[in-house]
Coordinates of C-alpha atoms and ligand atoms in Angstrom, one line a residue:
X300 CA 60.1 -7.4 -70.0
X301 CA 57.0 -7.9 -70.5
X302 CA 55.2 -9.8 -68.0
X303 CA 52.0 -10.0 -69.3
X304 CA 51.4 -10.4 -72.4
X305 CA 47.8 -8.4 -72.4
X306 CA 50.4 -5.3 -72.5
X307 CA 51.1 -6.1 -75.7
X308 CA 47.7 -5.6 -77.2
X309 CA 44.7 -8.3 -78.0
X310 CA 44.0 -9.8 -81.1
X311 CA 42.8 -7.0 -83.6
X312 CA 38.7 -7.9 -84.1
X313 CA 36.5 -10.4 -83.0
X314 CA 37.3 -12.9 -85.3
X315 CA 40.9 -13.0 -85.5
X316 CA 41.1 -15.2 -82.2
X317 CA 38.8 -17.7 -83.9
X318 CA 40.8 -17.7 -86.9
X319 CA 44.4 -17.8 -85.0
X320 CA 43.1 -21.0 -83.2
X321 CA 41.8 -22.2 -86.3
X322 CA 45.3 -21.5 -87.6
X323 CA 46.6 -23.7 -84.7
X324 CA 44.5 -26.7 -84.9
X325 CA 44.1 -27.1 -89.0
X326 CA 47.1 -28.0 -90.4
X327 CA 49.4 -31.4 -90.9
X328 CA 47.3 -33.2 -88.4
X329 CA 43.6 -32.9 -90.3
X330 CA 45.5 -33.7 -93.9
X331 CA 48.4 -35.8 -93.0
X332 CA 47.9 -37.0 -89.9
X333 CA 44.0 -37.7 -89.7
X334 CA 44.2 -40.3 -92.9
X335 CA 47.2 -41.8 -92.4
X336 CA 46.5 -42.8 -88.9
X337 CA 42.6 -43.6 -90.3
X338 CA 44.3 -45.6 -92.6
X339 CA 46.7 -47.4 -90.1
X340 CA 44.6 -47.7 -87.4
X341 CA 41.6 -49.9 -89.8
X342 CA 39.3 -46.6 -90.6
X343 CA 35.4 -45.9 -89.6
X344 CA 35.8 -47.7 -85.8
X345 CA 38.7 -45.3 -85.7
X346 CA 37.3 -42.1 -87.2
X347 CA 34.2 -42.4 -84.2
X348 CA 36.4 -43.1 -81.7
X349 CA 38.4 -39.6 -82.7
X350 CA 35.0 -38.0 -83.4
X351 CA 34.4 -39.4 -79.7
X352 CA 37.1 -37.6 -78.1
X353 CA 36.3 -34.4 -79.8
X354 CA 33.4 -33.7 -78.5
X355 CA 33.9 -35.7 -75.2
X356 CA 37.2 -34.3 -73.8
X357 CA 38.8 -31.9 -76.7
X358 CA 36.1 -29.6 -76.8
X359 CA 35.7 -29.2 -72.6
X360 CA 39.2 -28.8 -72.9
X361 CA 39.7 -25.9 -74.8
X362 CA 37.3 -24.2 -73.0
X363 CA 39.2 -25.0 -70.1
X364 CA 42.5 -23.9 -71.6
X365 CA 41.3 -20.1 -73.5
X366 CA 39.6 -19.4 -69.8
X367 CA 43.4 -19.7 -67.9
X368 CA 44.9 -18.3 -70.7
X369 CA 42.7 -15.2 -70.9
X370 CA 42.4 -14.8 -67.4
X371 CA 45.7 -14.4 -66.5
X372 CA 47.1 -13.4 -70.0
X373 CA 50.5 -14.8 -69.6
X374 CA 51.8 -17.6 -71.2
X375 CA 51.1 -21.1 -70.4
X376 CA 53.2 -21.9 -67.2
X377 CA 53.0 -18.8 -65.6
X378 CA 49.1 -18.6 -67.0
X379 CA 48.9 -22.2 -64.3
X380 CA 50.5 -20.8 -61.5
X381 CA 48.6 -17.7 -61.5
X382 CA 45.6 -19.5 -62.0
X383 CA 46.3 -21.8 -59.3
X384 CA 47.7 -19.4 -56.9
X385 CA 44.9 -17.0 -56.6
X386 CA 42.5 -20.2 -55.9
X387 CA 44.9 -21.0 -53.3
X388 CA 46.2 -23.9 -54.4
X389 CA 50.5 -25.0 -54.8
X390 CA 52.0 -23.0 -57.9
X391 CA 53.5 -26.5 -58.6
X392 CA 50.7 -27.0 -61.2
X393 CA 52.9 -24.9 -63.4
X394 CA 54.6 -28.1 -64.3
X395 CA 52.0 -28.8 -66.2
X396 CA 53.2 -25.4 -68.3
X397 CA 56.4 -27.0 -68.5
X398 CA 55.7 -30.6 -69.9
X399 CA 53.6 -28.8 -72.7
X400 CA 56.5 -27.1 -73.3
X401 CA 58.9 -30.2 -73.6
X402 CA 56.0 -31.8 -75.3
X403 CA 56.3 -28.8 -77.8
X404 CA 59.5 -29.0 -78.4
X405 CA 59.4 -33.2 -79.4
X406 CA 55.9 -32.9 -81.9
X407 CA 58.0 -29.1 -84.0
X408 CA 60.4 -31.8 -84.4
X409 CA 58.6 -33.9 -86.5
X410 CA 56.3 -31.6 -87.8
X411 CA 58.8 -29.4 -89.1
X412 CA 60.2 -32.9 -90.9
X413 CA 57.0 -33.7 -92.9
X414 CA 55.9 -29.8 -93.4
X415 CA 59.3 -30.1 -95.0
X416 CA 58.1 -33.3 -97.1
X417 CA 55.1 -30.3 -97.8
X418 CA 57.6 -27.6 -98.7
X419 CA 59.2 -30.2 -101.6
X420 CA 56.2 -31.1 -102.9
X421 CA 55.4 -27.8 -104.1
X422 CA 57.8 -28.4 -106.8
X423 CA 57.3 -32.1 -107.0
X424 CA 53.8 -31.9 -107.8
X425 CA 55.0 -28.6 -110.6
X426 CA 57.4 -30.8 -112.4
X427 CA 56.3 -34.1 -112.5
X428 CA 58.8 -36.9 -112.9
X429 CA 56.7 -39.0 -115.4
X430 CA 58.9 -42.3 -115.2
X431 CA 58.1 -43.1 -111.9
X432 CA 55.1 -44.0 -109.7
X433 CA 53.6 -41.8 -107.1
X434 CA 54.7 -44.5 -104.3
X435 CA 58.6 -44.2 -106.1
X436 CA 58.2 -40.5 -105.9
X437 CA 57.9 -40.2 -102.5
X438 CA 60.3 -43.0 -101.7
X439 CA 62.7 -41.0 -103.6
X440 CA 61.7 -38.3 -101.7
X441 CA 62.2 -39.6 -98.0
X442 CA 65.4 -41.8 -99.1
X443 CA 67.9 -38.8 -99.5
X444 CA 68.8 -37.8 -96.1
X445 CA 70.1 -34.5 -97.3
X446 CA 66.8 -33.6 -99.2
X447 CA 64.8 -34.1 -95.8
X448 CA 67.3 -32.0 -93.7
X449 CA 67.2 -29.3 -96.1
X450 CA 63.7 -28.8 -96.5
X451 CA 63.7 -29.0 -92.4
X452 CA 65.6 -26.6 -92.0
X453 CA 63.8 -24.4 -94.3
X454 CA 60.8 -25.2 -92.3
X455 CA 62.2 -24.4 -89.0
X456 CA 63.5 -21.1 -90.2
X457 CA 60.5 -20.0 -91.6
X458 CA 58.5 -21.0 -88.0
X459 CA 61.5 -19.2 -86.1
X460 CA 61.2 -15.6 -87.8
X461 CA 57.4 -15.5 -87.5
X462 CA 57.7 -16.7 -84.3
X463 CA 60.5 -14.2 -83.6
X464 CA 58.8 -11.1 -85.2
X465 CA 55.5 -12.0 -82.9
X466 CA 52.5 -14.1 -83.8
X467 CA 49.6 -11.5 -83.3
X468 CA 50.9 -9.4 -86.2
X469 CA 50.8 -11.1 -89.5
X470 CA 48.7 -14.6 -88.8
X471 CA 45.1 -13.1 -88.3
X472 CA 45.7 -12.0 -91.8
X473 CA 47.1 -14.6 -93.3
X474 CA 44.6 -17.0 -91.8
X475 CA 41.8 -15.1 -92.6
X476 CA 42.6 -15.5 -96.5
X477 CA 44.7 -18.7 -96.7
X478 CA 42.4 -20.9 -94.8
X479 CA 39.4 -20.5 -96.6
X480 CA 41.4 -20.6 -99.9
X481 CA 42.8 -24.6 -98.2
X482 CA 38.9 -25.1 -97.6
X483 CA 37.7 -24.4 -101.1
X484 CA 40.5 -26.5 -102.2
X485 CA 40.0 -29.5 -100.2
X486 CA 36.0 -30.0 -101.4
X487 CA 37.5 -29.7 -104.4
X488 CA 39.6 -32.7 -104.0
X489 CA 36.6 -34.3 -102.3
X490 CA 34.7 -33.9 -106.0
X491 CA 37.6 -34.7 -108.4
X492 CA 37.4 -38.0 -105.8
X493 CA 33.9 -38.3 -105.8
X494 CA 33.8 -38.5 -109.4
X495 CA 37.0 -40.2 -110.6
X496 CA 38.0 -42.8 -107.5
X497 CA 36.5 -45.0 -106.1
X498 CA 33.9 -42.8 -103.7
X499 CA 31.9 -45.3 -101.7
X500 CA 34.6 -47.9 -100.9
X501 CA 36.0 -45.0 -98.9
X502 CA 32.8 -43.9 -97.7
X503 CA 32.7 -47.5 -96.2
X504 CA 36.1 -47.7 -95.0
X505 CA 35.7 -44.3 -93.3
X506 CA 32.6 -44.7 -91.9
X507 CA 30.8 -48.1 -91.6
X508 CA 32.9 -49.3 -88.8
X509 CA 33.9 -52.7 -87.5
X510 CA 35.1 -53.3 -84.4
X511 CA 36.1 -56.6 -84.8
X512 CA 39.9 -55.7 -84.7
X513 CA 40.4 -53.0 -82.4
X514 CA 42.1 -53.1 -79.9
X515 CA 43.1 -50.6 -77.0
X516 CA 46.0 -48.9 -79.0
X517 CA 43.6 -47.9 -81.2
X518 CA 41.6 -45.6 -78.2
X519 CA 45.1 -44.1 -77.2
X520 CA 46.0 -43.1 -80.9
X521 CA 42.2 -41.8 -81.5
X522 CA 42.5 -39.7 -78.3
X523 CA 46.4 -38.3 -79.2
X524 CA 45.0 -37.7 -82.5
X525 CA 42.3 -35.8 -81.2
X526 CA 44.3 -34.0 -78.8
X527 CA 47.5 -33.3 -81.7
X528 CA 44.4 -31.7 -84.1
X529 CA 43.0 -29.2 -81.3
X530 CA 46.5 -28.5 -80.5
X531 CA 45.3 -28.8 -77.1
X532 CA 47.2 -30.4 -73.5
X533 CA 50.3 -28.3 -74.5
X534 CA 49.9 -24.9 -73.7
X535 CA 49.3 -23.8 -77.8
X536 CA 46.0 -23.0 -77.1
X537 CA 46.6 -21.6 -73.8
X538 CA 49.1 -19.4 -74.8
X539 CA 46.8 -18.0 -77.7
X540 CA 43.5 -17.5 -75.0
X541 CA 46.0 -15.0 -73.8
X542 CA 45.5 -12.5 -76.3
X543 CA 41.9 -13.4 -76.4
X544 CA 39.2 -10.0 -75.9
X545 CA 37.7 -10.2 -72.7
X546 CA 33.9 -9.8 -74.7
X547 CA 34.7 -13.2 -76.6
X548 CA 32.5 -15.8 -75.7
X549 CA 34.5 -18.9 -75.1
X550 CA 32.4 -21.8 -75.1
X551 CA 30.8 -21.3 -79.0
X552 CA 34.3 -20.6 -79.9
X553 CA 35.2 -23.8 -78.8
X554 CA 32.7 -25.4 -80.4
X555 CA 33.5 -23.2 -83.4
X556 CA 37.1 -24.1 -83.6
X557 CA 36.9 -27.9 -83.0
X558 CA 34.1 -27.8 -85.8
X559 CA 36.7 -26.6 -88.2
X560 CA 38.8 -28.6 -87.8
X561 CA 36.7 -31.5 -87.5
X562 CA 35.3 -30.7 -90.9
X563 CA 38.5 -30.1 -92.6
X564 CA 40.1 -34.1 -91.9
X565 CA 36.5 -35.2 -92.3
X566 CA 37.3 -33.6 -96.1
X567 CA 40.8 -34.4 -96.4
X568 CA 39.9 -37.9 -95.8
X569 CA 37.2 -37.7 -98.5
X570 CA 39.7 -36.4 -100.9
X571 CA 42.3 -38.9 -100.4
X572 CA 40.7 -43.0 -99.2
X573 CA 38.6 -42.6 -103.0
X574 CA 41.6 -42.6 -104.6
X575 CA 43.5 -45.0 -102.7
X576 CA 41.0 -47.8 -103.3
X577 CA 40.5 -46.4 -107.4
X578 CA 44.3 -46.9 -107.4
X579 CA 44.7 -49.9 -105.3
X580 CA 47.1 -48.5 -103.0
X581 CA 47.4 -48.9 -99.8
X582 CA 45.6 -47.1 -97.0
X583 CA 47.6 -48.4 -94.2
X584 CA 50.5 -47.5 -95.8
X585 CA 51.5 -44.8 -93.1
X586 CA 53.0 -41.2 -93.6
X587 CA 53.5 -41.6 -97.4
X588 CA 49.8 -41.7 -97.6
X589 CA 48.8 -38.0 -98.7
X590 CA 51.3 -37.8 -100.8
X591 CA 51.3 -40.6 -102.5
X592 CA 47.8 -40.8 -103.0
X593 CA 47.4 -36.5 -103.9
X594 CA 50.3 -36.9 -106.3
X595 CA 48.8 -39.4 -108.3
X596 CA 45.5 -37.4 -108.7
X597 CA 47.3 -33.9 -109.9
X598 CA 49.2 -36.3 -112.2
X599 CA 46.1 -37.5 -113.2
X600 CA 44.2 -34.3 -113.9
X601 CA 43.8 -31.4 -116.2
X602 CA 45.5 -27.9 -114.9
X603 CA 47.4 -30.4 -112.2
X604 CA 50.7 -29.2 -112.3
X605 CA 48.5 -26.2 -110.8
X606 CA 46.5 -27.8 -108.5
X607 CA 49.1 -29.8 -107.1
X608 CA 52.3 -27.1 -106.4
X609 CA 48.6 -24.2 -105.1
X610 CA 47.8 -27.3 -102.9
X611 CA 50.7 -28.0 -101.3
X612 CA 51.3 -23.8 -100.9
X613 CA 48.3 -23.9 -98.8
X614 CA 49.1 -26.9 -97.0
X615 CA 52.8 -25.6 -96.1
X616 CA 51.2 -22.8 -94.8
X617 CA 48.7 -24.2 -92.7
X618 CA 51.1 -25.9 -91.1
X619 CA 53.0 -23.6 -90.4
X620 CA 49.8 -21.3 -88.8
X621 CA 50.0 -24.7 -86.7
X622 CA 53.9 -24.8 -86.1
X623 CA 54.4 -21.1 -84.6
X624 CA 51.8 -22.2 -82.3
X625 CA 53.9 -25.2 -81.2
X626 CA 56.7 -22.3 -80.7
X627 CA 54.8 -20.2 -78.8
X628 CA 54.6 -21.2 -75.4
X629 CA 58.0 -21.6 -75.0
X630 CA 59.3 -19.0 -76.1
X631 CA 56.4 -16.5 -74.5
X632 CA 57.5 -18.0 -70.8
X633 CA 61.1 -16.9 -72.0
X634 CA 60.4 -13.7 -73.2
X635 CA 58.7 -13.1 -70.3
X636 CA 60.9 -13.8 -67.5
X637 CA 63.0 -12.1 -69.3
X638 CA 66.1 -14.7 -69.6
X639 CA 65.7 -14.4 -73.2
X640 CA 64.4 -11.7 -75.3
X641 CA 61.7 -12.9 -78.0
X642 CA 64.2 -13.0 -81.0
X643 CA 66.6 -14.9 -79.0
X644 CA 64.3 -17.1 -77.2
X645 CA 62.7 -18.6 -80.6
X646 CA 66.2 -18.9 -82.2
X647 CA 67.3 -20.9 -79.1
X648 CA 64.1 -23.6 -78.9
X649 CA 64.2 -23.3 -83.1
X650 CA 67.7 -24.8 -82.7
X651 CA 66.2 -27.2 -79.9
X652 CA 63.1 -28.5 -82.6
X653 CA 66.0 -28.7 -85.3
X654 CA 68.3 -31.1 -84.0
X655 CA 65.9 -33.3 -82.9
X656 CA 64.1 -33.3 -85.9
X657 CA 67.7 -34.9 -87.3
X658 CA 66.3 -38.4 -85.9
X659 CA 62.8 -38.1 -87.4
X660 CA 64.6 -36.7 -91.1
X661 CA 66.8 -39.8 -90.5
X662 CA 64.8 -42.1 -89.2
X663 CA 63.1 -42.5 -92.8
X664 CA 66.3 -44.2 -94.3
X665 CA 69.1 -44.6 -92.5
X666 CA 68.1 -45.8 -89.2
X667 CA 64.2 -47.3 -90.5
X668 CA 63.4 -50.6 -89.1
X669 CA 63.5 -53.5 -91.1
X670 CA 59.9 -52.8 -92.4
X671 CA 61.1 -50.1 -93.7
X672 CA 59.1 -47.6 -91.1
X673 CA 60.1 -44.7 -89.3
X674 CA 60.9 -45.6 -85.6
X675 CA 61.3 -42.3 -84.6
X676 CA 58.7 -41.0 -85.6
X677 CA 56.3 -43.2 -84.2
X678 CA 58.3 -43.3 -80.9
X679 CA 58.2 -39.6 -81.0
X680 CA 54.5 -39.2 -81.9
X681 CA 53.9 -42.2 -79.1
X682 CA 55.7 -40.1 -76.2
X683 CA 54.7 -36.3 -77.2
X684 CA 51.4 -37.0 -79.2
X685 CA 49.7 -40.1 -77.6
X686 CA 51.0 -39.7 -74.1
X687 CA 52.1 -36.6 -73.4
X688 CA 49.5 -34.3 -74.9
X689 CA 46.7 -36.1 -73.4
X690 CA 48.2 -36.1 -69.9
X691 CA 48.7 -32.4 -69.6
X692 CA 44.7 -32.2 -70.8
X693 CA 44.0 -35.2 -68.4
X694 CA 46.2 -32.2 -66.0
X695 CA 44.6 -29.4 -66.9
X696 CA 41.1 -30.9 -66.5
X697 CA 41.6 -31.7 -63.5
X698 CA 42.7 -28.2 -62.2
X699 CA 40.0 -26.4 -63.7
X700 CA 37.4 -29.6 -62.6
X701 CA 38.6 -29.8 -59.1
X702 CA 41.0 -26.6 -57.9
X703 CA 40.5 -23.5 -59.7
X704 CA 38.2 -21.3 -58.0
X705 CA 34.9 -21.6 -59.4
X706 CA 34.7 -17.6 -59.3
X707 CA 37.5 -17.1 -61.4
X708 CA 35.9 -19.2 -63.7
X709 CA 32.7 -18.1 -63.7
X710 CA 33.7 -14.8 -64.6
X711 CA 35.4 -15.6 -67.7
X712 CA 32.5 -18.1 -69.2
X713 CA 29.2 -15.6 -70.2
X714 CA 26.6 -17.4 -68.1
X715 CA 24.1 -17.0 -71.0
X716 CA 22.8 -21.1 -71.4
X717 CA 23.2 -22.4 -68.2
X718 CA 22.1 -25.6 -69.1
X719 CA 25.6 -25.3 -71.4
X720 CA 28.3 -24.3 -68.3
X721 CA 26.6 -27.0 -66.1
X722 CA 27.5 -29.8 -68.7
X723 CA 30.7 -28.3 -69.7
X724 CA 31.1 -28.7 -65.9
X725 CA 30.7 -32.3 -65.7
X726 CA 32.4 -33.2 -68.9
X727 CA 35.1 -31.6 -67.2
X728 CA 35.1 -32.5 -63.6
X729 CA 34.3 -36.3 -64.5
X730 CA 33.7 -37.2 -68.6
X731 CA 36.9 -35.8 -69.5
X732 CA 39.7 -36.8 -66.9
X733 CA 38.0 -39.9 -66.4
X734 CA 38.4 -41.0 -70.2
X735 CA 41.9 -39.5 -70.5
X736 CA 42.9 -42.0 -67.3
X737 CA 40.8 -45.0 -68.4
X738 CA 42.3 -45.1 -71.6
X739 CA 45.7 -44.9 -70.7
X740 CA 45.6 -47.5 -67.4
X741 CA 44.2 -50.1 -70.4
X742 CA 46.9 -49.5 -72.4
X743 CA 49.0 -50.6 -69.3
X744 CA 47.1 -54.0 -68.7
Ligands
LIG197 N1 47.2 -28.9 -84.8 C1 48.0 -29.1 -85.8 C2 47.8 -29.9 -86.5 O1 46.8 -29.8 -86.4 O2 49.2 -29.9 -87.6 C3 48.8 -29.4 -84.8 C4 50.1 -29.0 -83.0 C5 49.4 -27.7 -83.4 C6 49.6 -29.8 -82.3 C7 49.7 -27.0 -81.8 C8 50.3 -29.5 -81.4 C9 50.2 -27.8 -80.7 F1 50.1 -27.2 -80.1

């Protein structure tokens, strides 16, 4: 069986890795997660902490994940194991890969339900029901278990089919055309919001921080969101790193992916909040924020019935290029070890995610709490995004900073700008792991 993923060939072309990693990073986290978290966590203070986490923790860990993945060319579990053994350390470091796969299963379970809602919105925005408001529309969508389960199933099947065929063939091409389109459409939405929405109010909300009512959970939530948005701490980027050509520069690539991802999140915020304030909607309303606000914009604008569906098609595809990267580490491992064929591995893990996802689908209706919130979704996010992803990231930082043989690292990171290398070393040894540890500990006391 395929022990070494590299034997399947590296990504074709220099840009393919950047595109695939960007495809993994840019998704619901940017357009659904970032605005809704910024809304519930009080705006600019959250945004600022989030940006800080991207630079201080996220990018240094991304560099580490790519380098581990590329040097071994294996799935994350074996990549960690090999890098540890080659550095004279215990093979138990592979546990980091295992927690990543566990986190991935939990993440994909709810990701698929939300992405299903996006697919549903392609049709809702094409044929809007003029008798009800966009908030009522969202209420109608999530109150029907069968509707949510149907779209959850559709999205999960699509993810499974792509992963079982092998991610590297289709995805590069898909991302190359569709991601820029999504970017342009978002810019269009920002301009629309600038003209028709409460833009100044939105700017103040997103960028004028008020630190008076932030607590330790704001830090935890912003850090989790940074890991989630950059697809870190669970092996996705490591798995893709296995296919990265040797001559490509890891540090600058990580900066490109990090900047593009952040840009898209900020654009999403600038497109959504002016509409929220102009229509007196509630910024802290939670997971429905993007659906409610953008649907009211599409319903009002000229050609909204065309632009709306186009937007939700692109968003669904962005979600798909992320979901395949969530599934990839587990599937790559099972296939690499020869336990199951690639197809069967994809079916097996997808089925697991699908079953757990039923909890999120029903949490919106039958099991909603007294405030109408989805307790299953919040708990899944708490465990996977706010705890397991940062924990995995911290372990990767500790491994690369303190245990991995530096000669192996230097083999991967071309030392064109020694100052960057030194800075990165400092961040990965001290700043990144200590920041994560500090945020964790401040939660406990
Ligand atoms: N980064 C993706 C997003 O922002 O939607 C979600 C994601 C992908 C999380 C891959 C984790 C992951 F490993």
